[in-house]
PDB file of C-alpha atoms in Angstrom:
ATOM      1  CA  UNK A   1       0.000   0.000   0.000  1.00 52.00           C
ATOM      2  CA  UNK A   2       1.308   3.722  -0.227  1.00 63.00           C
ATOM      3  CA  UNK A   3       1.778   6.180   2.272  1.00 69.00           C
ATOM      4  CA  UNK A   4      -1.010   7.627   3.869  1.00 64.00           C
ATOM      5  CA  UNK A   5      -1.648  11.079   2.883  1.00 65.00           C
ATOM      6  CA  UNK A   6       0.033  13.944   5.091  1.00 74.00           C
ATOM      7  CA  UNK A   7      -3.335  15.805   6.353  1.00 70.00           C
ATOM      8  CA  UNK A   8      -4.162  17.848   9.057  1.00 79.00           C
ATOM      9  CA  UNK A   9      -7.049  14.998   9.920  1.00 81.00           C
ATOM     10  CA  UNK A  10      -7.461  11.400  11.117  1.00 89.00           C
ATOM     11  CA  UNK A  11      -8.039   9.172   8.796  1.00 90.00           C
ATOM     12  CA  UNK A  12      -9.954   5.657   9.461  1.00 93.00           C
ATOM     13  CA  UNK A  13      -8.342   2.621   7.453  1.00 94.00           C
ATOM     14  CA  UNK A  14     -11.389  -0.003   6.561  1.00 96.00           C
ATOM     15  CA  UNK A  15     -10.809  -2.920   4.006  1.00 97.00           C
ATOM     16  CA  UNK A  16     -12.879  -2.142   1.097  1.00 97.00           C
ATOM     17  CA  UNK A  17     -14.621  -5.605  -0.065  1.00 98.00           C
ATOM     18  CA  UNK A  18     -15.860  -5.773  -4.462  1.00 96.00           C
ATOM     19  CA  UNK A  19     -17.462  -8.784  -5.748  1.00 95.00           C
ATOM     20  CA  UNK A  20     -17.543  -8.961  -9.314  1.00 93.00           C
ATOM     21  CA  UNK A  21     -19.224 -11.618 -11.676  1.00 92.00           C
ATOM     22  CA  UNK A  22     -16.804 -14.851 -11.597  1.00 93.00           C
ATOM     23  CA  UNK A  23     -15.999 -16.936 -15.068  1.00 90.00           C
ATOM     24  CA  UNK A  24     -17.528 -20.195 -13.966  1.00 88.00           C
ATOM     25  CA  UNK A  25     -21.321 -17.805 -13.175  1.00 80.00           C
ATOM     26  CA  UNK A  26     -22.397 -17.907 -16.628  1.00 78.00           C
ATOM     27  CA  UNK A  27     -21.997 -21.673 -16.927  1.00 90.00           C
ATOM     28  CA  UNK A  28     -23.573 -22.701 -13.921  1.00 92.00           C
ATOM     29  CA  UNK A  29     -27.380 -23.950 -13.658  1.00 94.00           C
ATOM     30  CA  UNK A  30     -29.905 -21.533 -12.705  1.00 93.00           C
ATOM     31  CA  UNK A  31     -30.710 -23.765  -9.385  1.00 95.00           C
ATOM     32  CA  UNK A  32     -27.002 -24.118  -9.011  1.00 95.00           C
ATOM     33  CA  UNK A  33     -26.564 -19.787  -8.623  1.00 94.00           C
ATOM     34  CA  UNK A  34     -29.739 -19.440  -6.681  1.00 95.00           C
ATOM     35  CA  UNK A  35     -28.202 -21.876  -3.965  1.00 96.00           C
ATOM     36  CA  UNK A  36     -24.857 -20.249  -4.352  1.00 96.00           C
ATOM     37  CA  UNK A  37     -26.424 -16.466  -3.795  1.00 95.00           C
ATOM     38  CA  UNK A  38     -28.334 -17.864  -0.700  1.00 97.00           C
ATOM     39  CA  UNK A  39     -24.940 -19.475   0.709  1.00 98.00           C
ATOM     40  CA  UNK A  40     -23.416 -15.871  -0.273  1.00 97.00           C
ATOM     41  CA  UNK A  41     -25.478 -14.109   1.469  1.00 96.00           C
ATOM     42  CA  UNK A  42     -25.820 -16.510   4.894  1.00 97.00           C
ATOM     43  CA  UNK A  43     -22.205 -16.754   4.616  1.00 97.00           C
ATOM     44  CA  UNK A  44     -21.498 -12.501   4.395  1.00 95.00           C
ATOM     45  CA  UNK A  45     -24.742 -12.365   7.776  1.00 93.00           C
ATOM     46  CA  UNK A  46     -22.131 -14.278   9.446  1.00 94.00           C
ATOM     47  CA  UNK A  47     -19.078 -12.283   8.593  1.00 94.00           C
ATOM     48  CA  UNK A  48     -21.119  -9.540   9.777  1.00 91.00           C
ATOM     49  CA  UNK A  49     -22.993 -11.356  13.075  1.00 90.00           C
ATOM     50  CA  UNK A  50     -18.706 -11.880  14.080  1.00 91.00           C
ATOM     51  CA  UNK A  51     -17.979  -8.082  13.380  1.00 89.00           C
ATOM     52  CA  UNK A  52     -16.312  -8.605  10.558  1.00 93.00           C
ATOM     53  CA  UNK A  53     -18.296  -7.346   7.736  1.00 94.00           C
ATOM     54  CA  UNK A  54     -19.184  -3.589   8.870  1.00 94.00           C
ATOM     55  CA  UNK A  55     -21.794  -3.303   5.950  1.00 94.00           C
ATOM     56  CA  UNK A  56     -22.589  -5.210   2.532  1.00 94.00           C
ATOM     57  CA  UNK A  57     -24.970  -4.470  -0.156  1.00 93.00           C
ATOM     58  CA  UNK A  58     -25.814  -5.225  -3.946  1.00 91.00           C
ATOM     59  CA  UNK A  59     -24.957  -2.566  -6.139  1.00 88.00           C
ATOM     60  CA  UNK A  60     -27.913  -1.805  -8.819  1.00 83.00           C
ATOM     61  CA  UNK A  61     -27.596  -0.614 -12.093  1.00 70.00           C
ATOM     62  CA  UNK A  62     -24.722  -1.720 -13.217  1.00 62.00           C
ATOM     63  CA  UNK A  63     -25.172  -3.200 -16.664  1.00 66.00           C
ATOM     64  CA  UNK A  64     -23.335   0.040 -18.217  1.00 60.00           C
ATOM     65  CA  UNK A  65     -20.097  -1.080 -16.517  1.00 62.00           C
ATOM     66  CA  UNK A  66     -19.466  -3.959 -18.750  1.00 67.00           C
ATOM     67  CA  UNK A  67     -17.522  -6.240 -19.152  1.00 73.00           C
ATOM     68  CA  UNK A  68     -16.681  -6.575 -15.800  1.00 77.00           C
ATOM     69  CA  UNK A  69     -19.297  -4.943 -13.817  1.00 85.00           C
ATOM     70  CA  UNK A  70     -19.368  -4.609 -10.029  1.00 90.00           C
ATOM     71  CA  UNK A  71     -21.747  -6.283  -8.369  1.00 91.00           C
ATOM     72  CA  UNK A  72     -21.612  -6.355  -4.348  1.00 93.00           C
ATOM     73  CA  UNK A  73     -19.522  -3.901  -1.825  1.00 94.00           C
ATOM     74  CA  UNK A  74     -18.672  -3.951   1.018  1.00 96.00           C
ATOM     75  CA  UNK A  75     -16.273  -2.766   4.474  1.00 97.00           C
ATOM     76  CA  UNK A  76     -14.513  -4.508   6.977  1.00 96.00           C
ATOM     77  CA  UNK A  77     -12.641  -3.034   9.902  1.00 93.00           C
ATOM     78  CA  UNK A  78     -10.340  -5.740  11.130  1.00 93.00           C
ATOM     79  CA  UNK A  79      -6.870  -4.306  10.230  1.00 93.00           C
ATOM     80  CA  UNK A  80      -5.902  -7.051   7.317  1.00 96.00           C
ATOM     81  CA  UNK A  81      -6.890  -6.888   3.607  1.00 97.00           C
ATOM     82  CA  UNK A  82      -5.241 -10.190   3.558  1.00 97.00           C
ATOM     83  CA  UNK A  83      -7.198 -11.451   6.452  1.00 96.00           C
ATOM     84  CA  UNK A  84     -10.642 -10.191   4.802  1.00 97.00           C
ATOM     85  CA  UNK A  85      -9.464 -11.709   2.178  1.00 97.00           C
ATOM     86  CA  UNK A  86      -9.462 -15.176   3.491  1.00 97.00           C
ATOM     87  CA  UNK A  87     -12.962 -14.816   4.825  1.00 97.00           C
ATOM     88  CA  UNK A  88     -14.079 -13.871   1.327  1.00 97.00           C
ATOM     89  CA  UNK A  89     -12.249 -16.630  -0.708  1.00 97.00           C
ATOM     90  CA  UNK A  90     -13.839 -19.460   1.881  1.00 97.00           C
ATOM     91  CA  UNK A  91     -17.247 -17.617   0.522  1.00 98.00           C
ATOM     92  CA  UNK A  92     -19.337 -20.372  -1.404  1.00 97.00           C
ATOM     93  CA  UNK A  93     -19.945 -18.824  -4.187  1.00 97.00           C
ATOM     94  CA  UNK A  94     -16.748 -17.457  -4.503  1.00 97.00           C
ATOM     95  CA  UNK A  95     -15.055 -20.945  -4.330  1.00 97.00           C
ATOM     96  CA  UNK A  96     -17.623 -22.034  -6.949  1.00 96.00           C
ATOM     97  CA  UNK A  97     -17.088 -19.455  -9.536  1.00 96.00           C
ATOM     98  CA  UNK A  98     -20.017 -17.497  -9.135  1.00 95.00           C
ATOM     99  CA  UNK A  99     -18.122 -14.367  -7.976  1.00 95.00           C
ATOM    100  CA  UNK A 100     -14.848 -13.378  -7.699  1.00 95.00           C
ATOM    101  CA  UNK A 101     -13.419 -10.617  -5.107  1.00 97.00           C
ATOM    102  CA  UNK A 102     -11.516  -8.156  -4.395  1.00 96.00           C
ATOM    103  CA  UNK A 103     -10.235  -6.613  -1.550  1.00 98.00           C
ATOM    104  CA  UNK A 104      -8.176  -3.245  -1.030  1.00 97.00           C
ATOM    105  CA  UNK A 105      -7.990  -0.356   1.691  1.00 97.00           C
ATOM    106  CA  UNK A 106     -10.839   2.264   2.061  1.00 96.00           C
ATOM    107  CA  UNK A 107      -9.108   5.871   3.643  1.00 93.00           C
ATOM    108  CA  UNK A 108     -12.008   8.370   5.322  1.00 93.00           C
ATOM    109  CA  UNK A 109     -11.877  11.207   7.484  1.00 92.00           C
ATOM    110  CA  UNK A 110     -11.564   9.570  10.699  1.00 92.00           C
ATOM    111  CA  UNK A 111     -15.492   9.408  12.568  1.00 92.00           C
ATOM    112  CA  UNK A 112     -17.517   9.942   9.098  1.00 91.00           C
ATOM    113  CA  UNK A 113     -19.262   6.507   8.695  1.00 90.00           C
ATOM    114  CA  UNK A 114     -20.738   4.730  11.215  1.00 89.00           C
ATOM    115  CA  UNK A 115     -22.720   0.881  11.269  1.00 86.00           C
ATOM    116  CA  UNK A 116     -25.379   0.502  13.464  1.00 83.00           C
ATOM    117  CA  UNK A 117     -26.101  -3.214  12.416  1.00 78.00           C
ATOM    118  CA  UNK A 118     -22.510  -3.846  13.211  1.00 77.00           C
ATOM    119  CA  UNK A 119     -21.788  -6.009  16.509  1.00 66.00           C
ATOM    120  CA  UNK A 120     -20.164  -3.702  18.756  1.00 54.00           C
ATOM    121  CA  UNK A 121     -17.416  -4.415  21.188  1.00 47.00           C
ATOM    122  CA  UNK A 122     -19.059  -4.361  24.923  1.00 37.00           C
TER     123      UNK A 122
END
C-alpha cells in the first residue's frame, strides 16, 4: 500500500470488499446460482454477526459497466486486507465461480461513517 496522505485529519483505514461476476457464473445452472447467492449471502450475515463485515450491499444498475461490472460492496474493519481476504475466498460462491473478489484499503476522514447493524465491542 502507499503512504497515507500527510493531512491535518485522522483518517480511518477499513478494508474495502468488491465482488464482481466470476468466469464459472455464466456456466452454472440456474438452481445451481440461486443456492450459491443464498450461501453468499448466509455466509457474508455471518461475517457480519462476528464483526467482521461492517456493511454489505448489492450494487444496482450496473449493466453500463461492462464487461466486468461490479456487483456487491462492502467494508470490513479488522486491520488485514489479507485477512478479509481469506474470509471472502472461503465464501461459497466465490469458491464455486459465481463471484470473484476483491479486496483493497478504504481511507475516510476519521469518525464519518458509522454501522449501526454492526456487533459492537461491549
Amino acid at each position: 500500500m502507499t503512504a497515507e496522505p500527510n493531512l491535518d485529519f485522522a483518517l480511518d483505514t477499513y478494508e474495502c470488499v468488491v465482488l464482481y461476476p466470476g468466469t464459472a457464473g455464466r456456466a452454472l445452472p440456474a438452481e445451481t446460482i440461486q443456492r450459491l447467492q443464498a450461501e453468499h449471502a448466509e455466509h457474508m450475515q455471518a461475517l457480519q454477526r462476528r464483526g467482521i463485515i461492517l456493511v454489505a450491499g448489492a450494487v444496482d444498475g450496473n449493466e453500463a459497466r461492462e464487461p466486468d461490472p461490479p456487483l456487491g460492496f462492502g467494508l470490513a474493519r479488522t486491520g488485514s486486507v489479507d485477512d478479509v481476504r481469506s474470509v471472502m475466498d472461503a465464501d461459497p460462491a466465490v469458491q464455486a465461480g459465481l463471484y470473484r473478489v476483491d479486496v483493497m484499503t478504504f481511507l475516510c476522514p476519521a469518525g464519518s461513517l458509522e454501522f449501526p447493524l454492526a456487533k459492537t465491542e461491549s
